[in-house]
């Protein structure tokens, strides 16, 4: 089985991010790391290949400056190879452009049974790319999977909902977006880290994938960030004087939030 | 010679730190230190199966990955940083190196793969109730010959001695003294005649046991009588390992202290702005950084297995055990009242620093060794 995992390499969330004052886009110049939410997809893919008794995991990623740090992390976990799309022309790509690039990269990966992606990235949060990719590839799209099983040309997922989960299935190939779910991403061994250094990373440009320069990046973007405002400061909470019955107000408040 | 860690070694550190911070958080340490066994078998298995930490520095022909003491040092530093409760130091550092230094190839092939896989936990029993770390401290006599010896006597302060599946025991031939007549012996943890008693230790994060031998049958490891060079080398390697583990704890104490000094406000300003606190932090930083240089250099020397090892091992052990204890003590002072409570982690580091200071010989002992070793 051949599973492709979309991985995003993002600025370290532990370091406060910065926006470019001109474009309002997130600055992505420094070292990038593997988006933690993608490590769950990598783990699920490795488990699925393991269960299938053969095959491999290929990573696809789009990142500036030929960045491979995050890919190396996922390769050290056990992925076999990676396709990296890195091109100055891709700067400013919106979610749809990203989906176009990744879909082309998936096609470049050869015969693919399943594509896994996180539900959303930890730095962009659009949450639309996996579904857009599926549309572009013409494959079924399953979303918010907390568990993924593959058997006999069918993928079955437990789709996380507010109340529990739905069981949804589709024929392969398909694109599935996965939540943090029930797996624990494996920790790499030093041997794996050393081996990752020599695993193939196919670095390509937008043109290599047959994408016109005006279809992606700032030129192809259908959206523009016109304004950025700081998040509102936290407001003071509501104070309830206890008259012996105030617990009901607390319960009502929690019910409002749908946590009870 | 490149003194910086490679990119891959930094990735190893990242992975191990992520693992340790997830699996050995304060509540895990506090839960495990209350238990007799003192470790979590599930975490131990994950360390072996996913990260391959137990097998890291064991040669490939004996079931390991064949990396060096430099990588082992990185792992130990990260373990020390979170006070990991696990028989890593006893099994992977002390026992595995004793077997590597003393055993025949056949014995290494028999004993090491289990340790590398994390399936066997081994301990090294060499200290006795006299509390001495040198050759004179070994008084237990081994009686017999060929492949069959019996051991009678007591080994004390044996790290993880009560949970070990295999115990490597250091004893001497009858009638010998000093560095003569030393031998290594292998005993199963559940051998007949062996009584194991867990000790109540001040540092609950590292367990110790007393082992009483009443005519226990033992298999010699290597050549009985010629064991001192192997033991001496094992202790040097262990001193290097302890320095690397300790510097991780010292760095954590420094970070805790500086963090608190920035947020704790007294007289309308953060206490870190007062010179008395600033100077403490600066002194800690100086010692931690110097200690790192000593520990890393010693790990490199141990990895190269070169003639510098005995000198730098004692130097690193002496310097870092002082630095760690000082950092742990100052961390409590900078925290003030809260640092003196059970709920705060400062005391856990203080106790680990104290036990690590004394284990394998304190700073005074190692400075004396250092003086002898450089010939002054």
Coordinates of C-alpha atoms in Angstrom, one line a residue:
Chain A
X1 CA 0.0 0.0 0.0
X2 CA 1.3 3.4 -0.9
X3 CA 0.2 6.2 1.5
X4 CA 1.0 9.8 0.9
X5 CA 1.0 12.2 3.9
X6 CA 0.8 15.9 3.5
X7 CA 3.1 17.5 6.0
X8 CA 3.5 21.2 6.6
X9 CA 6.7 22.7 7.9
X10 CA 5.9 25.6 10.1
X11 CA 7.8 28.2 12.2
X12 CA 8.4 26.8 15.7
X13 CA 5.2 27.6 17.6
X14 CA 7.3 28.1 20.8
X15 CA 8.7 31.2 19.2
X16 CA 6.3 34.1 18.8
X17 CA 5.3 34.3 15.1
X18 CA 5.6 37.6 13.1
X19 CA 3.5 38.9 10.3
X20 CA 5.0 40.7 7.3
X21 CA 3.8 44.3 7.6
X22 CA 3.3 44.6 3.9
X23 CA 1.5 41.4 2.9
X24 CA 0.2 40.4 6.4
X25 CA 1.5 36.9 5.7
X26 CA 3.2 34.9 8.4
X27 CA 7.0 35.2 8.1
X28 CA 8.5 31.8 7.3
X29 CA 12.1 32.7 6.7
X30 CA 13.8 30.9 9.7
X31 CA 14.1 27.3 10.4
X32 CA 10.8 25.4 10.0
X33 CA 9.8 22.3 11.9
X34 CA 7.2 19.5 11.4
X35 CA 3.7 20.7 12.3
X36 CA 2.9 18.5 15.2
X37 CA -0.7 17.9 13.9
X38 CA 0.9 16.2 10.9
X39 CA 2.9 13.8 13.0
X40 CA -0.4 12.0 13.7
X41 CA -1.0 11.4 10.0
X42 CA 2.5 10.1 9.6
X43 CA 2.0 7.7 12.5
X44 CA -1.4 6.5 11.1
X45 CA 0.2 6.0 7.6
X46 CA 3.1 4.0 9.1
X47 CA 0.6 1.8 11.0
X48 CA -1.6 1.3 7.9
X49 CA 1.4 0.2 5.8
X50 CA 2.5 -2.0 8.6
X51 CA -1.0 -3.6 8.9
X52 CA -1.2 -4.0 5.1
X53 CA 2.0 -6.0 5.3
X54 CA 3.9 -3.9 2.8
X55 CA 4.2 -0.7 0.9
X56 CA 5.6 2.7 1.9
X57 CA 4.8 6.2 3.1
X58 CA 5.7 9.2 0.9
X59 CA 5.6 12.7 2.2
X60 CA 4.6 15.8 0.2
X61 CA 5.3 19.3 1.4
X62 CA 5.4 22.8 0.2
X63 CA 7.9 25.1 1.9
X64 CA 10.1 28.1 1.1
X65 CA 13.9 27.9 0.7
X66 CA 14.1 24.1 0.1
X67 CA 13.4 23.6 3.8
X68 CA 13.7 19.9 4.8
X69 CA 14.1 20.0 8.6
X70 CA 10.5 19.1 9.2
X71 CA 10.6 16.4 6.5
X72 CA 13.7 14.9 8.1
X73 CA 11.7 14.5 11.3
X74 CA 9.0 12.6 9.6
X75 CA 11.5 10.6 7.5
X76 CA 13.2 9.6 10.8
X77 CA 9.9 8.3 12.1
X78 CA 9.9 5.9 9.1
X79 CA 8.5 7.5 6.0
X80 CA 10.4 6.3 2.9
X81 CA 10.8 9.4 0.8
X82 CA 9.5 12.9 0.3
X83 CA 8.5 15.3 -2.5
X84 CA 9.2 18.9 -1.6
X85 CA 7.8 21.7 -3.7
X86 CA 9.9 24.8 -3.1
X87 CA 9.6 27.8 -5.4
X88 CA 9.7 31.6 -4.8
X89 CA 6.7 31.8 -7.1
X90 CA 4.7 30.0 -4.4
X91 CA 5.0 32.7 -1.8
X92 CA 1.6 34.1 -1.0
X93 CA -0.3 31.0 -2.1
X94 CA -3.8 30.7 -0.6
X95 CA -5.3 27.4 0.5
X96 CA -6.6 26.6 -3.0
X97 CA -3.2 27.2 -4.6
X98 CA -1.6 25.1 -1.9
X99 CA -4.1 22.3 -2.7
X100 CA -3.3 22.6 -6.4
X101 CA 0.4 22.2 -5.7
X102 CA -0.1 19.3 -3.3
X103 CA -2.5 17.5 -5.6
X104 CA 0.1 17.8 -8.4
X105 CA 2.8 16.5 -6.0
X106 CA 0.5 13.5 -5.1
X107 CA 0.2 12.7 -8.8
X108 CA 4.0 12.9 -9.1
X109 CA 4.3 10.3 -6.3
X110 CA 3.0 7.7 -8.7
X111 CA 0.3 5.1 -7.9
X112 CA -1.2 6.2 -4.6
X113 CA -3.8 4.4 -2.5
X114 CA -4.5 6.9 0.2
X115 CA -3.6 10.5 1.1
X116 CA -3.6 11.6 4.7
X117 CA -3.5 15.2 5.9
X118 CA -4.1 16.9 9.2
X119 CA -7.5 18.6 9.5
X120 CA -5.7 22.0 9.6
X121 CA -2.3 23.4 10.0
X122 CA -1.1 24.9 13.3
X123 CA 0.0 28.1 11.7
X124 CA -2.7 28.8 9.0
X125 CA -5.8 27.1 10.3
X126 CA -7.8 27.4 7.1
X127 CA -8.7 23.7 7.3
X128 CA -9.8 23.6 3.7
X129 CA -6.8 22.2 1.9
X130 CA -7.5 18.5 2.2
X131 CA -11.0 18.8 0.8
X132 CA -9.8 21.0 -2.0
X133 CA -7.1 18.5 -2.9
X134 CA -9.6 15.7 -3.0
X135 CA -11.7 17.7 -5.4
X136 CA -8.7 18.5 -7.6
X137 CA -7.7 14.8 -7.7
X138 CA -11.3 13.7 -8.2
X139 CA -11.1 11.4 -5.2
X140 CA -13.5 11.0 -2.3
X141 CA -12.8 13.3 0.7
X142 CA -13.3 12.1 4.3
X143 CA -12.6 14.5 7.1
X144 CA -12.0 14.6 10.8
X145 CA -11.0 11.0 11.0
X146 CA -9.8 9.8 14.5
X147 CA -9.3 6.3 13.3
X148 CA -8.6 5.0 9.8
X149 CA -8.8 1.4 8.6
X150 CA -8.2 0.1 5.1
X151 CA -9.5 -3.2 3.8
X152 CA -10.2 -4.5 0.3
X153 CA -10.1 -1.2 -1.6
X154 CA -12.2 0.6 1.0
X155 CA -11.2 3.1 3.6
X156 CA -13.3 3.3 6.7
X157 CA -12.9 6.1 9.2
X158 CA -14.4 7.1 12.5
X159 CA -15.3 10.7 11.8
X160 CA -15.1 12.8 15.0
X161 CA -18.3 14.7 15.8
X162 CA -19.4 16.8 18.6
X163 CA -21.4 14.0 20.2
X164 CA -19.2 11.1 19.3
X165 CA -18.2 9.7 15.9
X166 CA -19.7 8.6 12.6
X167 CA -18.4 5.6 10.7
X168 CA -17.8 6.7 7.1
X169 CA -16.3 4.8 4.2
X170 CA -15.1 5.5 0.7
X171 CA -13.4 3.7 -2.1
X172 CA -9.7 4.1 -2.6
X173 CA -7.9 6.2 -3.6
X174 CA -9.2 8.8 -1.2
X175 CA -8.1 11.9 0.8
X176 CA -8.6 11.6 4.5
X177 CA -8.0 14.4 7.0
X178 CA -7.1 13.1 10.5
X179 CA -7.4 14.6 14.0
X180 CA -4.9 14.0 16.8
X181 CA -7.0 10.9 17.3
X182 CA -6.0 7.8 19.2
X183 CA -2.5 7.2 18.0
X184 CA 0.7 8.4 19.7
X185 CA 3.2 9.6 17.1
X186 CA 6.3 7.4 17.4
X187 CA 9.6 8.9 18.6
X188 CA 12.5 8.4 16.2
X189 CA 15.5 6.4 17.2
X190 CA 19.0 7.8 16.5
X191 CA 19.3 5.1 13.8
X192 CA 16.2 6.4 12.2
X193 CA 17.5 10.0 12.4
X194 CA 20.8 8.9 10.7
X195 CA 18.9 7.0 8.0
X196 CA 16.6 10.0 7.3
X197 CA 19.7 11.9 6.2
X198 CA 20.0 9.7 3.2
X199 CA 16.4 9.2 2.3
X200 CA 15.4 10.7 -1.1
X201 CA 13.8 14.2 -1.1
X202 CA 12.6 15.1 -4.6
X203 CA 12.8 18.9 -4.7
X204 CA 10.7 20.4 -7.5
X205 CA 9.4 23.8 -8.6
X206 CA 5.9 24.8 -9.6
X207 CA 6.9 24.6 -13.2
X208 CA 8.2 21.0 -12.7
X209 CA 4.6 20.1 -11.6
X210 CA 3.2 21.8 -14.7
X211 CA 1.6 24.7 -12.8
X212 CA 1.6 28.1 -14.5
X213 CA 3.3 30.8 -12.5
X214 CA 0.1 32.9 -12.5
X215 CA -2.0 30.0 -11.1
X216 CA -0.2 30.0 -7.7
X217 CA 1.5 32.4 -5.3
X218 CA 0.5 36.0 -5.0
X219 CA -0.4 36.0 -8.7
X220 CA -2.9 33.2 -8.4
X221 CA -4.3 34.0 -5.0
X222 CA -8.0 34.6 -4.9
X223 CA -7.8 36.1 -1.5
X224 CA -5.9 39.0 0.0
X225 CA -5.4 39.8 3.7
X226 CA -6.5 43.4 3.7
X227 CA -6.2 44.1 7.4
X228 CA -4.9 42.6 10.6
X229 CA -6.1 43.5 14.0
X230 CA -4.8 42.3 17.3
X231 CA -6.9 39.8 19.3
X232 CA -9.2 41.6 21.8
X233 CA -7.8 41.6 25.3
X234 CA -9.4 39.2 27.7
X235 CA -12.5 40.8 29.3
X236 CA -13.3 40.6 33.0
X237 CA -15.4 37.5 33.9
X238 CA -18.9 37.6 35.3
X239 CA -19.1 37.7 39.1
X240 CA -21.9 35.7 40.7
X241 CA -22.8 36.4 44.3
X242 CA -23.6 33.1 46.0
X243 CA -27.1 33.1 47.4
X244 CA -27.1 29.3 48.0
X245 CA -28.4 28.6 44.5
X246 CA -25.6 30.0 42.4
X247 CA -24.4 26.5 41.3
X248 CA -27.4 26.5 39.0
X249 CA -26.0 29.6 37.2
X250 CA -22.7 27.8 36.9
X251 CA -24.4 24.7 35.4
X252 CA -26.4 26.9 33.0
X253 CA -23.2 28.7 32.0
X254 CA -21.5 25.4 31.3
X255 CA -24.5 24.1 29.4
X256 CA -24.3 27.2 27.3
X257 CA -20.8 26.3 26.4
X258 CA -21.9 22.8 25.7
X259 CA -19.3 21.3 28.0
X260 CA -22.0 19.5 30.2
Chain B
X1 CA 38.2 18.2 16.1
X2 CA 34.7 19.5 16.1
X3 CA 33.3 20.2 19.6
X4 CA 29.8 21.1 18.4
X5 CA 27.0 18.5 18.2
X6 CA 26.0 17.4 14.7
X7 CA 22.6 18.2 13.3
X8 CA 21.6 14.6 13.9
X9 CA 22.7 14.6 17.5
X10 CA 20.6 17.7 18.0
X11 CA 17.7 15.9 16.5
X12 CA 18.3 13.0 18.9
X13 CA 18.3 15.5 21.8
X14 CA 15.0 17.0 20.5
X15 CA 13.4 13.6 20.3
X16 CA 14.6 12.5 23.7
X17 CA 13.6 15.8 25.3
X18 CA 10.1 15.5 23.8
X19 CA 9.8 12.0 25.1
X20 CA 11.1 12.8 28.5
X21 CA 9.0 15.8 29.0
X22 CA 5.9 13.8 28.0
X23 CA 6.7 10.6 29.9
X24 CA 8.5 11.9 32.9
X25 CA 6.6 15.0 34.0
X26 CA 6.7 16.0 37.6
X27 CA 3.6 13.9 38.4
X28 CA 5.1 10.8 36.8
X29 CA 8.3 11.3 38.8
X30 CA 6.3 11.7 42.0
X31 CA 4.2 8.7 41.3
X32 CA 7.2 6.4 40.5
X33 CA 9.4 7.6 43.4
X34 CA 6.7 6.3 45.8
X35 CA 6.9 2.8 44.3
X36 CA 9.5 0.1 45.3
X37 CA 10.5 -0.7 41.7
X38 CA 10.9 2.9 40.9
X39 CA 10.2 2.8 37.2
X40 CA 7.3 2.4 34.6
X41 CA 7.8 -0.8 32.6
X42 CA 5.7 0.7 29.7
X43 CA 7.9 3.8 29.4
X44 CA 11.0 1.5 29.7
X45 CA 9.7 -0.6 26.8
X46 CA 8.9 2.4 24.7
X47 CA 12.5 3.7 25.4
X48 CA 13.8 0.4 24.0
X49 CA 11.4 -0.3 21.2
X50 CA 10.9 3.2 19.7
X51 CA 13.8 5.3 20.6
X52 CA 16.3 2.5 21.1
X53 CA 17.9 4.2 24.0
X54 CA 19.1 1.1 25.8
X55 CA 20.9 -0.2 22.7
X56 CA 22.3 3.2 21.6
X57 CA 25.9 2.8 22.7
X58 CA 26.2 -1.0 22.8
X59 CA 28.2 -2.4 19.9
X60 CA 26.2 -3.8 16.9
X61 CA 27.7 -7.3 17.3
X62 CA 26.1 -7.5 20.7
X63 CA 22.7 -6.4 19.8
X64 CA 23.2 -2.7 20.0
X65 CA 23.3 0.2 17.6
X66 CA 27.0 0.9 17.9
X67 CA 26.9 4.6 18.6
X68 CA 29.2 6.3 21.1
X69 CA 29.3 7.8 24.5
X70 CA 28.6 11.2 23.0
X71 CA 25.1 10.1 22.0
X72 CA 24.8 8.3 25.4
X73 CA 25.7 11.5 27.1
X74 CA 23.0 13.5 25.3
X75 CA 20.4 10.9 26.4
X76 CA 21.6 10.9 30.0
X77 CA 21.6 14.7 30.1
X78 CA 18.0 14.8 29.0
X79 CA 17.1 12.1 31.5
X80 CA 18.8 14.1 34.3
X81 CA 16.9 17.1 33.2
X82 CA 13.5 15.5 34.1
X83 CA 14.8 13.2 36.9
X84 CA 13.7 10.2 34.9
X85 CA 12.9 7.3 37.2
X86 CA 14.3 4.2 35.4
X87 CA 17.1 1.6 35.8
X88 CA 19.0 3.2 32.9
X89 CA 22.1 4.2 34.7
X90 CA 22.4 0.9 36.5
X91 CA 21.6 -1.4 33.5
X92 CA 22.9 0.5 30.5
X93 CA 25.8 2.5 32.0
X94 CA 27.2 0.4 34.9
X95 CA 26.3 -3.2 34.1
X96 CA 26.6 -3.1 30.3
X97 CA 30.0 -1.4 30.4
X98 CA 31.2 -3.7 33.1
X99 CA 30.3 -6.7 30.9
X100 CA 31.9 -5.0 27.9
X101 CA 35.1 -4.3 29.8
X102 CA 35.4 -7.6 31.7
X103 CA 33.5 -10.2 29.7
X104 CA 34.7 -12.6 27.0
X105 CA 33.1 -12.2 23.6
X106 CA 30.9 -15.2 24.2
X107 CA 29.7 -13.7 27.5
X108 CA 29.1 -10.3 25.9
X109 CA 27.1 -12.1 23.2
X110 CA 25.1 -13.9 25.8
X111 CA 24.4 -11.0 28.2
X112 CA 24.3 -7.7 26.2
X113 CA 21.5 -8.3 23.7
X114 CA 18.9 -8.6 26.5
X115 CA 20.2 -5.3 28.1
X116 CA 20.2 -3.6 24.7
X117 CA 16.6 -4.7 24.0
X118 CA 15.5 -3.5 27.5
X119 CA 14.3 -7.0 28.3
X120 CA 17.0 -7.6 30.9
X121 CA 17.7 -5.1 33.6
X122 CA 21.1 -5.6 35.0
X123 CA 22.9 -4.0 38.0
X124 CA 26.5 -3.7 39.1
X125 CA 27.1 -4.6 42.7
X126 CA 30.5 -3.4 43.8
X127 CA 30.1 -1.1 46.9
X128 CA 29.9 -2.5 50.3
X129 CA 28.7 -1.2 53.7
X130 CA 32.2 0.4 54.2
X131 CA 31.0 3.0 51.6
X132 CA 34.3 3.1 49.8
X133 CA 34.6 3.5 46.0
X134 CA 38.1 2.3 45.5
X135 CA 39.7 -1.2 45.2
X136 CA 40.1 -1.4 49.0
X137 CA 36.4 -1.1 49.5
X138 CA 35.9 -4.5 47.9
X139 CA 36.2 -7.1 50.6
X140 CA 33.7 -9.8 49.5
X141 CA 35.5 -13.0 48.7
X142 CA 34.8 -15.4 45.9
X143 CA 35.5 -19.0 46.7
X144 CA 35.9 -21.7 44.0
X145 CA 37.6 -22.0 40.6
X146 CA 37.0 -22.6 36.9
X147 CA 33.3 -21.8 36.1
X148 CA 32.0 -22.3 39.6
X149 CA 32.4 -19.8 42.4
X150 CA 30.3 -19.0 45.4
X151 CA 29.9 -15.6 46.9
X152 CA 29.3 -14.7 50.5
X153 CA 28.9 -11.3 52.0
X154 CA 27.1 -8.0 51.5
X155 CA 26.9 -5.5 48.7
X156 CA 25.4 -2.2 49.6
X157 CA 24.1 0.9 47.8
X158 CA 23.5 -1.2 44.7
X159 CA 21.6 1.0 42.3
X160 CA 18.4 -0.9 41.2
X161 CA 19.8 -4.0 42.8
X162 CA 16.4 -5.1 44.0
X163 CA 14.8 -5.0 40.5
X164 CA 17.7 -6.3 38.4
X165 CA 17.2 -9.6 36.5
X166 CA 21.0 -10.0 36.4
X167 CA 23.5 -8.8 38.9
X168 CA 27.2 -8.3 38.0
X169 CA 29.1 -8.6 41.3
X170 CA 32.6 -7.5 42.0
X171 CA 34.5 -9.6 44.5
X172 CA 38.0 -10.7 45.2
X173 CA 40.0 -13.9 45.5
X174 CA 40.7 -15.0 49.1
X175 CA 43.8 -13.5 50.7
X176 CA 44.2 -10.6 48.1
X177 CA 44.2 -6.9 48.8
X178 CA 44.1 -3.7 46.9
X179 CA 43.9 -3.9 43.1
X180 CA 45.0 -7.6 43.1
X181 CA 42.6 -10.5 42.9
X182 CA 39.5 -8.5 41.7
X183 CA 37.0 -10.5 39.7
X184 CA 33.6 -10.0 38.1
X185 CA 30.8 -12.6 38.6
X186 CA 27.3 -13.0 37.2
X187 CA 24.4 -13.9 39.4
X188 CA 20.7 -14.1 38.5
X189 CA 18.6 -11.7 40.4
X190 CA 16.5 -14.5 41.9
X191 CA 19.5 -16.8 42.7
X192 CA 19.2 -19.1 45.7
X193 CA 20.9 -17.6 48.8
X194 CA 20.6 -14.0 47.5
X195 CA 18.5 -11.7 49.7
X196 CA 17.7 -8.3 48.3
X197 CA 16.4 -5.5 50.4
X198 CA 15.3 -2.1 49.0
X199 CA 16.9 0.8 50.9
X200 CA 15.1 3.9 52.0
X201 CA 17.0 6.5 50.1
X202 CA 17.0 10.3 50.4
X203 CA 16.8 10.6 46.7
X204 CA 13.7 8.6 46.0
X205 CA 14.1 9.0 42.2
X206 CA 17.0 6.6 42.1
X207 CA 16.5 3.3 43.9
X208 CA 19.2 1.4 45.8
X209 CA 19.3 -2.0 47.5
X210 CA 21.3 -4.0 49.9
X211 CA 22.2 -7.5 48.6
X212 CA 23.1 -10.2 51.0
X213 CA 24.9 -13.2 49.5
X214 CA 24.9 -16.5 51.5
X215 CA 27.0 -18.9 49.4
X216 CA 25.4 -17.8 46.1
X217 CA 26.6 -19.7 43.0
X218 CA 28.2 -17.3 40.6
X219 CA 29.7 -17.5 37.1
X220 CA 32.9 -15.6 36.6
X221 CA 32.9 -12.9 34.0
X222 CA 36.3 -12.8 32.3
X223 CA 39.4 -13.7 34.2
X224 CA 39.1 -13.8 37.9
X225 CA 41.9 -12.0 39.6
X226 CA 42.6 -9.6 36.8
X227 CA 39.5 -7.5 37.0
X228 CA 40.7 -4.2 38.4
X229 CA 41.5 -2.5 35.1
X230 CA 38.0 -3.4 33.9
X231 CA 36.4 -2.1 37.0
X232 CA 38.5 1.1 37.1
X233 CA 37.5 1.8 33.5
X234 CA 33.8 1.0 34.2
X235 CA 33.9 3.5 37.1
X236 CA 35.5 6.1 34.9
X237 CA 32.8 5.7 32.3
X238 CA 30.2 5.8 34.9
X239 CA 31.7 9.0 36.3
X240 CA 31.4 10.5 32.8
X241 CA 27.9 9.3 32.5
X242 CA 27.0 10.8 35.9
X243 CA 28.5 14.1 34.9
X244 CA 26.4 14.3 31.8
X245 CA 23.2 13.2 33.6
X246 CA 23.9 15.8 36.4
X247 CA 24.6 18.7 34.1
X248 CA 21.1 18.2 32.6
X249 CA 19.6 18.5 36.1
X250 CA 21.8 21.5 36.9
X251 CA 20.7 23.3 33.7
X252 CA 17.1 22.7 34.7
X253 CA 17.7 24.2 38.1
X254 CA 19.2 27.2 36.5
X255 CA 16.2 27.6 34.2
X256 CA 13.8 27.2 37.1
X257 CA 15.6 29.8 39.1
X258 CA 16.0 32.4 36.4
X259 CA 12.3 31.9 35.3
X260 CA 11.2 32.5 38.9
X261 CA 13.5 35.5 39.4
X262 CA 11.8 37.1 36.4
X263 CA 8.2 36.7 37.5
X264 CA 8.5 36.9 41.3
X265 CA 7.9 40.5 42.4
X266 CA 9.0 42.0 45.7
X267 CA 9.3 45.7 46.6
X268 CA 7.6 46.5 43.3
X269 CA 10.1 44.8 41.1
X270 CA 11.1 41.3 39.9
X271 CA 13.5 39.8 42.3
X272 CA 15.9 39.1 39.5
X273 CA 16.6 42.8 39.3
X274 CA 18.3 42.7 42.8
X275 CA 22.0 42.2 42.7
X276 CA 21.9 39.5 45.4
X277 CA 19.8 37.3 43.1
X278 CA 21.5 38.4 39.9
X279 CA 24.9 37.3 41.2
X280 CA 23.5 33.9 42.3
X281 CA 22.1 33.4 38.8
X282 CA 25.3 34.5 37.1
X283 CA 27.4 32.2 39.3
X284 CA 25.0 29.3 38.5
X285 CA 25.3 30.0 34.7
X286 CA 29.1 30.1 34.9
X287 CA 29.2 26.8 36.7
X288 CA 26.6 25.1 34.5
X289 CA 28.4 26.2 31.3
X290 CA 31.8 25.2 32.6
X291 CA 30.3 21.9 33.7
X292 CA 28.8 21.3 30.3
X293 CA 32.2 21.8 28.7
X294 CA 33.7 19.3 31.1
X295 CA 31.0 16.7 30.7
X296 CA 30.8 16.9 26.9
X297 CA 34.6 16.7 26.6
X298 CA 34.6 13.7 29.0
X299 CA 31.9 12.0 26.9
X300 CA 34.0 12.6 23.8
X301 CA 37.0 11.1 25.5
X302 CA 35.0 8.1 26.7
X303 CA 33.6 7.7 23.1
X304 CA 37.1 7.7 21.7
X305 CA 38.2 5.4 24.6
X306 CA 41.5 7.3 24.7
X307 CA 44.1 7.7 27.4
X308 CA 42.6 11.0 28.6
X309 CA 39.5 9.2 30.0
X310 CA 40.7 8.6 33.6
X311 CA 41.8 12.2 34.0
X312 CA 38.8 13.9 32.4
X313 CA 36.4 11.5 34.1
X314 CA 37.5 12.5 37.5
X315 CA 37.7 16.2 36.5
X316 CA 34.1 16.1 35.1
X317 CA 32.7 14.2 38.0
X318 CA 34.3 16.5 40.6
X319 CA 33.3 19.8 38.8
X320 CA 29.8 18.8 37.8
X321 CA 28.8 17.2 41.1
X322 CA 29.7 20.5 42.8
X323 CA 28.0 22.6 40.2
X324 CA 24.8 20.5 40.3
X325 CA 24.5 20.6 44.1
X326 CA 25.2 24.3 44.1
X327 CA 22.6 25.0 41.4
X328 CA 20.0 22.8 43.2
X329 CA 20.7 24.6 46.5
X330 CA 20.6 28.1 45.0
X331 CA 17.4 27.2 43.1
X332 CA 15.7 26.6 46.5
X333 CA 17.1 29.9 47.9
X334 CA 15.9 31.9 44.9
X335 CA 12.5 30.4 45.2
X336 CA 12.3 31.4 48.8
X337 CA 9.5 29.8 50.9
X338 CA 7.8 28.0 48.0
X339 CA 11.1 26.3 47.1
X340 CA 11.1 24.7 50.5
X341 CA 7.7 22.9 50.1
X342 CA 7.0 19.3 49.1
X343 CA 4.8 20.5 46.3
X344 CA 7.5 22.3 44.5
X345 CA 10.0 20.2 42.5
X346 CA 13.1 22.1 43.8
X347 CA 13.6 19.5 46.5
X348 CA 13.6 16.6 44.1
X349 CA 16.5 18.1 42.2
X350 CA 18.2 19.0 45.5
X351 CA 18.0 15.3 46.6
X352 CA 19.1 14.0 43.2
X353 CA 22.0 16.4 43.2
X354 CA 23.0 15.2 46.7
X355 CA 22.8 11.5 45.8
X356 CA 24.7 12.1 42.5
X357 CA 27.3 14.1 44.3
X358 CA 28.1 11.1 46.6
X359 CA 27.6 8.2 44.1
X360 CA 30.8 7.0 42.5
X361 CA 32.8 9.1 45.0
X362 CA 32.3 12.8 45.9
X363 CA 34.2 15.8 44.5
X364 CA 37.0 15.6 47.1
X365 CA 37.6 11.9 46.2
X366 CA 37.7 12.7 42.5
X367 CA 40.0 15.7 42.9
X368 CA 42.4 13.4 44.8
X369 CA 42.1 10.9 42.0
X370 CA 42.7 13.6 39.5
X371 CA 45.8 14.8 41.3
X372 CA 47.2 11.2 41.3
X373 CA 46.3 10.7 37.7
X374 CA 48.0 13.8 36.5
X375 CA 50.9 13.1 38.8
X376 CA 50.9 15.9 41.3

